[in-house]
Coordinates of C-alpha atoms in Angstrom, one line a residue:
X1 CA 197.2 55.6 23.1
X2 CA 194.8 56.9 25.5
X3 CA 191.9 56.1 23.1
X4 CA 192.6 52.4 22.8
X5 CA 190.7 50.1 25.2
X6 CA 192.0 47.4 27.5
X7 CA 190.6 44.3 26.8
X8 CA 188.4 43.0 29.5
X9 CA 188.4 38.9 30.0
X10 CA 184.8 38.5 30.5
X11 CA 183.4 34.9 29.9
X12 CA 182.0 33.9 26.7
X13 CA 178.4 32.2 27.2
X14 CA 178.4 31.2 23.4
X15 CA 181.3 29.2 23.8
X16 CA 180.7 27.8 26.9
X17 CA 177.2 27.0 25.6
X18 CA 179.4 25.5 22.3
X19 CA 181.4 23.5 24.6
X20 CA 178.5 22.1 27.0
X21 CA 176.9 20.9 23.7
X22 CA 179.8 19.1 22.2
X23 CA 180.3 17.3 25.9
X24 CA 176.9 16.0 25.5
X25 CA 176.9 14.9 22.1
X26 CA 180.6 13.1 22.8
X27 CA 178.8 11.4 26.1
X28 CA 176.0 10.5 23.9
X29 CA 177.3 9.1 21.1
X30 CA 179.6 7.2 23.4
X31 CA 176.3 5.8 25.1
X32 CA 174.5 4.6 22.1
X33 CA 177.3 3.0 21.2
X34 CA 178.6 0.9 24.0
X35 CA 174.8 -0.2 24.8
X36 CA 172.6 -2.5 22.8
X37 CA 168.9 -2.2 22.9
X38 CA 168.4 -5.4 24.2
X39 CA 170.4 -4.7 27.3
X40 CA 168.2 -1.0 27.8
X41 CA 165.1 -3.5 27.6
X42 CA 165.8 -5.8 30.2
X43 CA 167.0 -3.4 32.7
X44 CA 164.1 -1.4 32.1
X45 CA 161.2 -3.9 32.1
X46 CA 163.1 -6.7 34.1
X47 CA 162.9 -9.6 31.6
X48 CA 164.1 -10.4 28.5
X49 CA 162.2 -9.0 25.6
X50 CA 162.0 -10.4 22.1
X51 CA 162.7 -7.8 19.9
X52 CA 162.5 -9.8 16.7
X53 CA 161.7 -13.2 15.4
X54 CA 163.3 -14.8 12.9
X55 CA 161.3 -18.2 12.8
X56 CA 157.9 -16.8 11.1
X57 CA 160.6 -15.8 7.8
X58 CA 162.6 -19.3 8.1
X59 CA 158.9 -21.7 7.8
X60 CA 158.4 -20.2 4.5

């Protein structure tokens, strides 16, 4: 018995790490799908931006 160690609890960095990265790809995915690109657009450039136009294909 004396030759068998204790187990220390020591933190795991590669499952933290795991962990961190699954939190951010949940958020993320989350993000991009709850927000359009139109709404991204406007906030950023204060106006709204055309970000296609169907009338050129309907004149044909």
């Amino acid at each position: 018995m004396s030759k068998e160690k204790k187990k220390k609890k020591r933190f795991r960095l590669d499952i933290a790490i795991i962990i961190g990265l699954l939190a951010m790809l949940i958020s993320f995915g989350t993000y991009m799908v709850n927000t359009t690109l139109e709404d991204v657009l406007e906030e950023e450039y204060g106006g709204p931006i055309v970000t296609h136009d169907y009338s050129s294909s309907s004149e044909k």
